[in-house]
């Protein structure tokens, strides 16, 4: 199924600031008002200040893979309600509402495709679906992605954008960390590369499982990346966090990621890394 | 002895029994009174347990007198040799790792360690490990693998520490790497949740082909307080969140997250640490006896399949 052509790159509703019937858009970062087309043409990066706004999962597929090469897998996997979890509303209701709003069934898009001609397995978190949280469906899709890559002898590329494990599925969500990482272990044993791309934000159980286990770890400029969220840390240590803490640049400085790649260079950076490992 | 609110009637009754006993001195009438009080204490204990709600059980898993990893270590094992440090940055007292003998055979033991006194609690950082703790664990487990020693882990943590230094030194990477390392260990691995099984910090020591859980332990994706603070911006509503999270041993067994629940002495492990250790020791011996007979490839496949099957989707 080719859902990319039907869903061109979009931004999160909250970040969309369009003026004059969608013709102009004001950058939330630098305040510059530019033609909306200039943002979309520039892959949701502000042409004036270079701020990276969130690109949808579908948008990532479009900018990374060769046109028409994407074939989605496991699109119909849907979450159950194993705990009977109720907060302000029952979990199944929350999922239904999120489906209506996001147009997708859960928080992960997986498929096969070609990256500059090379067959790859690609997976992207869908942040607009419950904050990209990882429950049974996301864990299963990632595990299958690694297994498919291992079977087919293809590299795996995973773009993370997630607040972490999905609370509403309790410890079953936690166990998805072990399940997916174990599948990654098999990919490694098969001698196949895994490129992990950390987008804004990558925290909690997603950060603390496969996201840092890439053969090569890449990140977008200024992406928030960490184990604990900034609010939790501030509450724990009872002090304000320094400017730039847990940003991609901070992680690069502390040796946790290999490179920061601006969005227009991401495809070429991934391709070069795979080339060095495989060709 | 420190106790929880719901234990108060029992603790009071028991202290009366102790007083009477010290005063009895062979007096038959007092002996009879003691016997009666003991019967009442036993009934009261059963009643208290029967009535325990989810939150009371969460409190039991964090009971200030609950046996910690080192309490089990000294009771179940001999010749304990602790090994320190991650060889990179430092030694994290919130994780204890090393070797010990179980019926004469050397095994690798790794676990979270909480402190009992205020000073010990600070020293052990309340059982909340830094990256160094997980890297030490990984180092010692991989050492065990090189010498064919089984690995037994003991989980008891509210979660990995969320602090500045932990982030700077790669808390996420340390946990992820430990999970991966455990998935690949060629030796038998048994993990036991002995107290709090808190989130990724617990799972970092929890990848095994057999996962056990003590009766009053918990295993959760997030602390009830943390869950409440995210859902309702109010950490004080932890008891409500605990209801939703299905974090008790019976829940974990039903969901396939743990394989076996090890029963505790009446009233909880802290009521009789010696008995609790005997029960856990017996369970570990039983499991280990079975796991030792598996081939390496069988073991890796079964450990993989164990986690591969966890999750529910339509």
Coordinates of C-alpha atoms in Angstrom, one line a residue:
Chain A
X1 CA 0.0 0.0 0.0
X2 CA 1.3 3.4 -0.9
X3 CA -0.1 5.8 1.7
X4 CA 2.6 8.3 1.2
X5 CA 1.2 9.9 -2.0
X6 CA -2.1 10.2 -0.3
X7 CA -0.6 11.9 2.8
X8 CA 1.9 14.5 1.9
X9 CA 4.1 15.8 4.8
X10 CA 2.1 17.4 7.5
X11 CA 2.9 19.2 10.7
X12 CA 1.2 18.7 14.1
X13 CA -1.9 20.7 14.4
X14 CA -0.5 22.5 17.5
X15 CA 2.6 23.6 15.5
X16 CA 0.7 24.8 12.5
X17 CA 0.5 28.6 12.5
X18 CA -1.0 29.6 9.2
X19 CA -2.1 33.1 8.4
X20 CA -3.9 34.4 5.4
X21 CA -5.8 31.3 4.4
X22 CA -2.8 29.0 4.7
X23 CA -0.6 31.1 2.4
X24 CA 1.7 32.5 5.1
X25 CA 3.1 30.9 8.2
X26 CA 4.9 32.4 11.2
X27 CA 7.9 30.5 12.6
X28 CA 7.3 29.8 16.3
X29 CA 11.0 29.9 16.9
X30 CA 12.3 33.1 15.2
X31 CA 8.9 34.8 14.6
X32 CA 9.6 35.3 10.9
X33 CA 6.5 35.2 8.7
X34 CA 7.2 33.4 5.4
X35 CA 5.1 31.8 2.7
X36 CA 3.8 28.5 4.0
X37 CA 5.1 26.8 0.9
X38 CA 8.6 27.7 1.8
X39 CA 8.3 25.6 5.0
X40 CA 6.9 22.6 3.2
X41 CA 9.4 22.8 0.4
X42 CA 12.1 23.0 3.0
X43 CA 10.9 19.8 4.8
X44 CA 9.3 21.7 7.7
X45 CA 12.6 23.4 8.5
X46 CA 12.3 27.2 8.9
X47 CA 14.1 28.8 6.0
X48 CA 14.9 31.8 8.1
X49 CA 16.3 30.2 11.4
X50 CA 16.7 26.6 10.5
X51 CA 14.4 25.4 13.3
X52 CA 13.3 21.8 12.7
X53 CA 9.5 21.5 13.1
X54 CA 8.1 18.0 13.4
X55 CA 7.8 16.1 10.2
X56 CA 5.1 13.5 10.1
X57 CA 6.0 9.8 9.8
X58 CA 4.6 9.8 6.3
X59 CA 6.7 12.8 5.5
X60 CA 9.8 10.9 6.6
X61 CA 9.0 8.0 4.4
X62 CA 8.7 10.4 1.5
X63 CA 12.0 12.2 2.1
X64 CA 14.1 9.0 2.9
X65 CA 12.9 6.4 0.5
X66 CA 13.0 6.2 -3.3
X67 CA 9.7 7.4 -4.8
X68 CA 7.1 4.6 -5.0
X69 CA 9.3 2.1 -3.2
X70 CA 7.5 2.0 0.1
X71 CA 5.4 -1.0 1.0
X72 CA 3.8 -0.8 4.4
X73 CA 3.7 -3.8 6.7
X74 CA 1.4 -4.7 9.7
X75 CA -0.8 -1.7 9.1
X76 CA -3.8 -3.4 10.6
X77 CA -2.4 -4.3 14.0
X78 CA -4.6 -2.7 16.6
X79 CA -4.2 -2.4 20.4
X80 CA -6.3 -4.4 22.9
X81 CA -7.2 -3.3 26.4
X82 CA -5.4 -5.9 28.5
X83 CA -5.6 -4.0 31.8
X84 CA -9.1 -2.4 31.5
X85 CA -7.3 0.9 32.1
X86 CA -9.4 3.9 32.9
X87 CA -8.1 7.4 33.6
X88 CA -10.3 10.3 32.6
X89 CA -11.7 8.0 30.0
X90 CA -11.4 4.2 29.2
X91 CA -8.3 3.3 27.2
X92 CA -10.2 1.9 24.2
X93 CA -12.0 5.3 23.9
X94 CA -8.7 7.1 24.1
X95 CA -7.4 4.9 21.3
X96 CA -10.5 5.5 19.2
X97 CA -10.3 9.2 19.6
X98 CA -6.6 9.2 18.7
X99 CA -7.4 7.1 15.6
X100 CA -10.0 9.6 14.4
X101 CA -7.7 12.5 15.0
X102 CA -4.5 11.0 13.6
X103 CA -5.9 8.9 10.7
X104 CA -3.7 6.0 11.8
X105 CA -4.3 2.9 13.9
X106 CA -1.4 3.2 16.3
X107 CA 1.9 5.0 16.8
X108 CA 4.2 3.2 14.4
X109 CA 4.6 3.1 10.6
X110 CA 6.7 0.2 9.3
X111 CA 7.5 -1.0 5.8
X112 CA 10.0 -2.0 3.2
X113 CA 11.5 0.3 0.7
X114 CA 14.6 1.5 -1.1
X115 CA 17.0 4.1 0.1
X116 CA 19.0 5.4 -2.8
X117 CA 18.5 2.0 -4.4
X118 CA 19.3 -0.1 -1.4
X119 CA 16.5 -2.3 0.0
X120 CA 15.9 -1.4 3.6
X121 CA 13.4 -2.0 6.5
X122 CA 12.2 1.4 7.7
X123 CA 10.2 2.2 10.8
X124 CA 9.0 5.6 12.0
X125 CA 7.2 6.5 15.2
X126 CA 4.0 8.4 14.7
X127 CA 4.2 11.1 17.5
X128 CA 0.7 12.5 16.8
X129 CA -0.8 9.2 18.0
X130 CA -0.7 9.2 21.8
X131 CA 2.7 10.9 21.9
X132 CA 4.3 8.0 20.0
X133 CA 4.0 5.9 23.1
X134 CA 5.0 2.2 22.9
X135 CA 2.5 -0.4 23.8
X136 CA 2.0 -3.9 22.5
X137 CA 1.2 -2.8 18.9
X138 CA 4.3 -0.6 18.5
X139 CA 6.5 -3.2 20.2
X140 CA 5.2 -5.9 17.9
X141 CA 5.7 -3.8 14.8
X142 CA 9.3 -3.0 15.8
X143 CA 10.0 -6.6 16.6
X144 CA 8.6 -7.7 13.3
X145 CA 10.6 -5.0 11.5
X146 CA 13.9 -6.3 13.0
X147 CA 12.8 -9.9 12.3
X148 CA 11.9 -9.0 8.7
X149 CA 15.3 -7.3 8.2
X150 CA 17.1 -10.3 9.6
X151 CA 15.2 -12.7 7.3
X152 CA 15.6 -10.6 4.2
X153 CA 19.2 -9.7 5.0
X154 CA 18.4 -6.0 4.9
X155 CA 19.5 -3.1 7.2
X156 CA 17.0 -1.6 9.6
X157 CA 16.5 2.1 10.0
X158 CA 14.3 3.3 12.9
X159 CA 13.3 6.9 13.6
X160 CA 12.2 7.4 17.2
X161 CA 9.9 10.1 18.4
X162 CA 8.2 9.0 21.6
X163 CA 7.5 9.9 25.2
X164 CA 8.2 6.3 26.1
X165 CA 6.2 3.3 27.1
X166 CA 2.4 3.5 27.0
X167 CA 1.2 3.5 30.6
X168 CA -2.3 2.3 29.7
X169 CA -0.9 -1.1 28.8
X170 CA 1.1 -1.3 32.1
X171 CA 4.0 -3.8 32.3
X172 CA 3.1 -5.2 28.9
X173 CA 4.4 -2.0 27.5
X174 CA 7.6 -2.3 29.5
X175 CA 8.1 -5.8 28.2
X176 CA 8.1 -4.5 24.6
X177 CA 11.5 -3.0 25.4
X178 CA 12.9 -6.4 26.0
X179 CA 11.1 -8.0 23.1
X180 CA 12.2 -5.5 20.5
X181 CA 15.8 -5.3 21.8
X182 CA 16.1 -9.1 21.7
X183 CA 15.0 -9.0 18.0
X184 CA 17.7 -6.3 17.4
X185 CA 20.2 -8.8 19.0
X186 CA 19.3 -11.3 16.3
X187 CA 19.8 -8.7 13.6
X188 CA 23.2 -7.9 15.0
X189 CA 24.2 -11.6 15.1
X190 CA 23.2 -11.8 11.4
X191 CA 25.7 -9.0 10.7
X192 CA 23.2 -6.5 9.5
X193 CA 23.3 -2.8 10.3
X194 CA 20.8 -0.8 12.4
X195 CA 20.7 2.9 12.0
X196 CA 18.9 4.6 14.9
X197 CA 17.6 8.2 14.3
X198 CA 16.6 10.1 17.4
X199 CA 14.0 12.7 16.6
X200 CA 12.3 15.3 18.9
X201 CA 11.5 13.9 21.5
X202 CA 13.0 10.5 22.3
X203 CA 12.6 9.7 26.0
X204 CA 11.7 7.0 28.5
X205 CA 11.3 3.4 27.5
X206 CA 12.0 4.1 23.8
X207 CA 15.3 5.9 24.7
X208 CA 16.2 3.1 27.2
X209 CA 15.7 0.2 24.7
X210 CA 16.7 0.2 21.0
X211 CA 17.1 4.0 20.4
X212 CA 20.7 4.1 21.6
X213 CA 21.7 0.7 20.3
X214 CA 22.2 1.7 16.7
X215 CA 25.4 0.7 15.0
X216 CA 25.2 4.4 14.1
X217 CA 23.1 6.8 16.2
X218 CA 22.0 9.9 14.4
X219 CA 19.9 12.8 15.8
X220 CA 18.1 15.9 14.5
X221 CA 19.4 19.3 15.6
X222 CA 18.0 20.4 19.0
X223 CA 16.0 17.2 19.5
X224 CA 15.1 16.5 23.1
X225 CA 16.6 13.2 24.0
X226 CA 16.9 11.6 27.4
X227 CA 15.8 8.8 29.8
X228 CA 13.8 11.0 32.2
X229 CA 11.7 14.0 31.0
X230 CA 13.0 17.4 32.1
X231 CA 10.1 17.9 34.5
X232 CA 10.8 14.7 36.4
X233 CA 14.5 15.6 36.7
X234 CA 13.7 19.1 37.9
X235 CA 11.3 17.7 40.5
X236 CA 13.9 15.2 41.6
X237 CA 17.0 17.4 41.9
X238 CA 14.9 20.5 42.8
X239 CA 16.8 22.9 40.5
X240 CA 16.4 24.3 37.1
X241 CA 18.1 22.4 34.3
X242 CA 20.9 24.2 32.4
X243 CA 20.1 25.6 28.9
X244 CA 20.6 22.9 26.2
X245 CA 20.4 20.0 28.6
X246 CA 19.2 16.8 26.9
X247 CA 19.3 18.4 23.5
X248 CA 21.0 16.6 20.6
X249 CA 24.1 18.8 20.8
X250 CA 24.4 18.0 24.5
X251 CA 24.3 14.2 23.7
X252 CA 26.9 14.6 21.0
X253 CA 29.1 16.4 23.4
X254 CA 28.7 13.6 26.0
X255 CA 29.5 10.9 23.5
X256 CA 26.0 9.3 23.2
X257 CA 25.3 9.9 19.5
X258 CA 27.5 9.7 16.5
X259 CA 26.3 12.6 14.5
X260 CA 23.7 15.3 14.3
X261 CA 22.2 15.5 10.8
X262 CA 20.1 18.4 9.7
X263 CA 16.9 17.1 8.0
X264 CA 18.0 17.8 4.4
X265 CA 21.1 15.8 5.0
X266 CA 19.5 12.8 6.8
X267 CA 19.0 10.6 3.8
X268 CA 22.5 11.0 2.5
X269 CA 24.0 10.5 6.0
X270 CA 22.1 7.2 6.5
X271 CA 23.1 6.1 3.0
X272 CA 26.8 6.8 3.6
X273 CA 26.8 5.0 7.0
X274 CA 25.2 2.0 5.4
X275 CA 27.6 2.2 2.5
X276 CA 30.6 2.1 4.9
X277 CA 29.2 -0.9 6.8
X278 CA 28.0 -2.9 3.8
X279 CA 29.8 -2.0 0.5
Chain B
X1 CA 10.1 -2.3 64.4
X2 CA 8.8 -0.1 61.7
X3 CA 5.3 -1.0 60.5
X4 CA 2.6 0.2 58.1
X5 CA -0.7 1.6 59.3
X6 CA -2.7 -1.5 58.6
X7 CA -0.3 -3.6 60.5
X8 CA -0.7 -1.6 63.7
X9 CA -3.3 -3.8 65.5
X10 CA -1.1 -6.8 64.9
X11 CA 2.1 -5.1 66.0
X12 CA 0.5 -3.9 69.2
X13 CA -0.9 -7.4 70.0
X14 CA 2.5 -8.9 69.4
X15 CA 4.2 -6.4 71.7
X16 CA 1.8 -7.4 74.4
X17 CA 2.6 -11.0 73.9
X18 CA 6.3 -10.2 74.3
X19 CA 5.7 -8.2 77.5
X20 CA 3.6 -11.0 79.0
X21 CA 6.2 -13.6 78.0
X22 CA 9.0 -11.7 79.7
X23 CA 6.8 -11.5 82.8
X24 CA 5.4 -15.0 82.7
X25 CA 8.2 -16.9 84.4
X26 CA 6.4 -20.3 84.3
X27 CA 3.0 -18.9 85.5
X28 CA 0.4 -21.2 84.0
X29 CA -2.3 -18.5 84.0
X30 CA -0.2 -16.1 82.0
X31 CA 0.9 -18.9 79.7
X32 CA -2.7 -19.5 78.9
X33 CA -3.3 -15.8 78.3
X34 CA -0.3 -15.8 75.9
X35 CA -1.7 -18.8 74.0
X36 CA -5.0 -17.0 73.6
X37 CA -3.4 -13.8 72.4
X38 CA -1.3 -15.7 69.9
X39 CA -4.4 -17.4 68.5
X40 CA -5.9 -13.9 68.2
X41 CA -2.8 -12.6 66.5
X42 CA -2.8 -15.4 64.0
X43 CA -6.5 -14.8 63.2
X44 CA -5.9 -11.1 62.9
X45 CA -3.0 -11.6 60.6
X46 CA -5.1 -13.8 58.3
X47 CA -7.9 -11.2 58.3
X48 CA -5.6 -8.3 57.6
X49 CA -4.2 -10.1 54.6
X50 CA -7.5 -11.1 53.3
X51 CA -8.6 -7.5 53.3
X52 CA -5.5 -6.0 51.7
X53 CA -6.2 -3.7 48.8
X54 CA -3.9 -3.0 45.9
X55 CA -2.3 0.0 47.6
X56 CA -1.6 -1.9 50.9
X57 CA 0.2 -4.5 48.8
X58 CA 2.2 -1.8 47.0
X59 CA 3.2 -0.6 50.5
X60 CA 4.2 -4.1 51.5
X61 CA 6.5 -4.3 48.4
X62 CA 8.2 -1.1 49.9
X63 CA 7.9 -2.1 53.5
X64 CA 10.8 -0.5 55.5
X65 CA 11.6 -3.9 57.1
X66 CA 11.2 -5.9 53.9
X67 CA 14.3 -8.1 53.2
X68 CA 16.5 -6.6 50.5
X69 CA 18.9 -8.3 48.1
X70 CA 21.8 -8.5 50.5
X71 CA 19.5 -10.1 53.2
X72 CA 18.6 -12.9 50.8
X73 CA 22.2 -13.1 49.6
X74 CA 23.6 -13.9 53.0
X75 CA 20.8 -16.3 53.9
X76 CA 20.6 -18.3 50.6
X77 CA 24.3 -18.3 49.4
X78 CA 27.8 -18.9 50.8
X79 CA 31.2 -17.5 49.9
X80 CA 29.8 -14.2 48.6
X81 CA 32.4 -12.3 46.6
X82 CA 31.2 -8.8 45.6
X83 CA 32.9 -7.2 42.6
X84 CA 32.9 -3.4 42.2
X85 CA 32.9 -0.8 39.5
X86 CA 32.0 -0.4 35.9
X87 CA 35.6 0.1 34.7
X88 CA 34.6 3.4 33.1
X89 CA 33.4 5.9 35.6
X90 CA 32.7 4.5 39.1
X91 CA 31.0 2.1 41.4
X92 CA 27.3 2.4 42.0
X93 CA 26.2 1.1 45.4
X94 CA 22.6 0.9 44.2
X95 CA 23.6 -2.2 42.3
X96 CA 25.5 -5.1 43.9
X97 CA 27.1 -7.7 41.7
X98 CA 29.5 -10.6 42.2
X99 CA 29.7 -14.3 42.7
X100 CA 28.4 -16.6 45.4
X101 CA 27.9 -20.3 46.0
X102 CA 24.6 -22.1 45.9
X103 CA 25.0 -25.6 47.3
X104 CA 28.7 -25.3 46.6
X105 CA 28.4 -24.2 43.0
X106 CA 29.5 -20.8 41.9
X107 CA 26.8 -18.6 40.4
X108 CA 26.7 -14.9 39.4
X109 CA 24.4 -12.7 41.6
X110 CA 23.3 -9.2 40.6
X111 CA 20.7 -7.1 42.2
X112 CA 19.4 -3.7 43.2
X113 CA 20.2 -2.7 46.8
X114 CA 18.2 -0.4 49.0
X115 CA 19.4 1.0 52.3
X116 CA 17.7 0.5 55.7
X117 CA 18.9 3.4 57.8
X118 CA 18.9 7.0 56.5
X119 CA 22.6 6.9 55.9
X120 CA 22.4 3.6 54.1
X121 CA 19.4 4.8 52.0
X122 CA 21.5 7.8 50.8
X123 CA 24.5 5.5 50.1
X124 CA 22.3 3.2 48.1
X125 CA 20.4 6.1 46.5
X126 CA 17.1 4.3 47.5
X127 CA 17.9 1.5 45.1
X128 CA 17.8 3.9 42.1
X129 CA 20.8 3.1 39.9
X130 CA 23.0 5.3 37.8
X131 CA 24.4 4.2 34.5
X132 CA 27.4 2.8 36.3
X133 CA 25.2 0.4 38.1
X134 CA 23.9 -1.1 35.0
X135 CA 27.3 -1.2 33.3
X136 CA 28.7 -3.0 36.3
X137 CA 25.9 -5.5 36.1
X138 CA 26.5 -6.0 32.5
X139 CA 30.3 -6.4 33.0
X140 CA 29.9 -9.0 35.7
X141 CA 27.1 -10.9 33.9
X142 CA 29.3 -11.1 30.8
X143 CA 32.2 -12.3 33.0
X144 CA 29.9 -15.0 34.3
X145 CA 29.1 -16.0 30.8
X146 CA 32.7 -16.4 29.9
X147 CA 33.1 -18.9 32.7
X148 CA 29.8 -20.7 32.2
X149 CA 28.3 -19.5 35.5
X150 CA 24.5 -19.1 35.7
X151 CA 23.2 -15.6 36.4
X152 CA 20.6 -14.9 39.1
X153 CA 19.3 -11.4 39.3
X154 CA 17.2 -9.7 42.1
X155 CA 15.1 -6.8 41.2
X156 CA 14.1 -4.2 43.8
X157 CA 14.1 -0.6 42.6
X158 CA 11.6 2.3 42.3
X159 CA 13.3 3.0 38.9
X160 CA 16.5 4.2 37.4
X161 CA 17.7 7.5 38.8
X162 CA 16.4 10.5 37.0
X163 CA 19.2 13.0 37.6
X164 CA 21.7 15.3 35.8
X165 CA 24.8 13.0 36.0
X166 CA 22.7 9.9 35.0
X167 CA 21.6 11.7 31.8
X168 CA 25.1 13.0 31.1
X169 CA 26.5 9.5 31.4
X170 CA 23.9 7.8 29.3
X171 CA 21.2 6.3 31.5
X172 CA 19.2 5.3 28.5
X173 CA 22.1 3.6 26.7
X174 CA 23.1 1.8 29.9
X175 CA 19.7 0.3 30.4
X176 CA 19.2 -0.6 26.7
X177 CA 22.7 -2.2 26.6
X178 CA 22.0 -4.2 29.7
X179 CA 18.7 -5.5 28.2
X180 CA 20.5 -6.5 25.0
X181 CA 23.4 -8.2 26.9
X182 CA 21.0 -10.2 29.0
X183 CA 19.1 -11.4 25.9
X184 CA 22.4 -12.8 24.6
X185 CA 23.8 -14.5 27.7
X186 CA 24.6 -18.1 26.8
X187 CA 24.3 -19.2 30.4
X188 CA 21.1 -19.9 32.5
X189 CA 19.4 -16.7 33.7
X190 CA 16.8 -16.4 36.4
X191 CA 15.4 -13.0 37.4
X192 CA 13.4 -12.5 40.5
X193 CA 11.4 -9.4 41.5
X194 CA 11.8 -9.3 45.2
X195 CA 10.3 -5.9 46.0
X196 CA 9.7 -3.1 43.6
X197 CA 10.0 -3.8 39.9
X198 CA 10.1 -0.2 38.8
X199 CA 10.1 0.4 35.0
X200 CA 13.2 0.3 32.8
X201 CA 15.5 0.3 35.8
X202 CA 14.0 -3.0 36.8
X203 CA 13.9 -4.5 33.3
X204 CA 17.6 -3.8 32.8
X205 CA 18.1 -6.8 35.2
X206 CA 15.0 -8.6 34.1
X207 CA 15.7 -10.4 30.8
X208 CA 15.8 -14.1 31.7
X209 CA 14.3 -17.4 30.5
X210 CA 12.6 -17.7 33.9
X211 CA 11.2 -14.7 35.7
X212 CA 10.0 -15.2 39.3
X213 CA 8.2 -12.8 41.5
X214 CA 7.6 -12.7 45.3
X215 CA 4.0 -12.7 46.4
X216 CA 4.0 -9.1 47.6
X217 CA 6.4 -7.7 45.0
X218 CA 5.2 -5.3 42.2
X219 CA 6.2 -5.0 38.6
X220 CA 5.2 -1.8 36.8
X221 CA 5.9 0.4 33.8
X222 CA 5.9 3.4 36.0
X223 CA 5.5 4.1 39.8
X224 CA 1.8 4.7 40.7
X225 CA 2.9 8.2 41.9
X226 CA 4.6 8.9 38.6
X227 CA 1.6 7.6 36.7
X228 CA -0.8 9.8 38.7
X229 CA 1.4 12.8 38.2
X230 CA 1.2 12.4 34.4
X231 CA -2.4 11.5 34.2
X232 CA -3.9 13.9 36.8
X233 CA -0.9 16.2 37.5
X234 CA -1.2 14.9 41.1
X235 CA 1.3 12.4 42.5
X236 CA -0.8 12.1 45.7
X237 CA -3.3 10.1 43.7
X238 CA -0.9 7.1 43.5
X239 CA -3.3 4.7 45.2
X240 CA -5.8 5.3 42.4
X241 CA -3.2 4.8 39.7
X242 CA -2.1 1.6 41.4
X243 CA -5.6 0.2 40.9
X244 CA -5.3 0.8 37.1
X245 CA -1.7 -0.4 36.6
X246 CA -2.2 -4.1 37.4
X247 CA 1.2 -4.3 39.0
X248 CA 0.7 -7.1 41.6
X249 CA 2.3 -10.5 41.3
X250 CA -1.0 -12.2 40.4
X251 CA -1.5 -9.6 37.6
X252 CA 2.0 -10.1 36.3
X253 CA 1.4 -13.9 36.2
X254 CA -1.9 -13.6 34.4
X255 CA -0.4 -11.3 31.8
X256 CA 2.5 -13.7 31.2
X257 CA 5.1 -11.2 32.5
X258 CA 6.3 -13.5 35.2
X259 CA 6.5 -17.3 35.1
X260 CA 6.1 -18.1 38.8
X261 CA 5.0 -16.4 42.0
X262 CA 6.9 -17.4 45.1
X263 CA 4.7 -17.3 48.2
X264 CA 5.9 -15.3 51.2
X265 CA 5.4 -16.0 54.9
X266 CA 2.0 -15.1 56.3
X267 CA 2.0 -11.3 56.6
X268 CA 4.8 -10.7 54.1
X269 CA 8.5 -11.5 53.8
X270 CA 9.4 -9.0 56.6
X271 CA 7.4 -11.0 59.2
X272 CA 9.9 -13.9 58.8
X273 CA 12.9 -13.1 56.6
X274 CA 14.5 -16.5 57.3
X275 CA 11.4 -18.3 56.0
X276 CA 11.1 -15.9 53.0
X277 CA 14.8 -16.7 52.1
X278 CA 14.1 -20.5 52.4
X279 CA 11.2 -20.3 50.1
X280 CA 13.1 -18.2 47.5
X281 CA 16.2 -20.4 47.8
X282 CA 14.1 -23.5 47.2
X283 CA 12.4 -21.9 44.1
X284 CA 15.8 -20.8 42.7
X285 CA 17.3 -24.3 43.2
X286 CA 14.3 -25.9 41.5
X287 CA 14.4 -23.6 38.5
X288 CA 18.2 -23.7 38.1
X289 CA 18.2 -27.5 38.2
X290 CA 15.9 -27.5 35.2
X291 CA 17.6 -24.7 33.2
X292 CA 21.1 -26.2 33.5
X293 CA 20.1 -29.1 31.3
X294 CA 19.2 -27.0 28.3
X295 CA 21.6 -26.5 25.4
X296 CA 22.9 -23.0 24.7
X297 CA 20.9 -22.6 21.5
X298 CA 17.8 -24.0 23.1
X299 CA 18.3 -21.6 26.0
X300 CA 18.7 -18.6 23.7
X301 CA 15.6 -19.6 21.6
X302 CA 13.5 -20.1 24.7
X303 CA 14.5 -16.8 26.3
X304 CA 13.7 -15.1 23.0
X305 CA 10.4 -16.9 22.6
X306 CA 9.5 -16.0 26.2
X307 CA 9.6 -12.2 25.5
X308 CA 8.5 -12.5 21.9
X309 CA 5.1 -13.8 23.0
X310 CA 4.4 -10.9 25.4
X311 CA 1.8 -8.3 24.4
X312 CA -1.8 -8.2 23.3
X313 CA -3.1 -6.9 20.0
X314 CA -5.9 -7.5 17.6

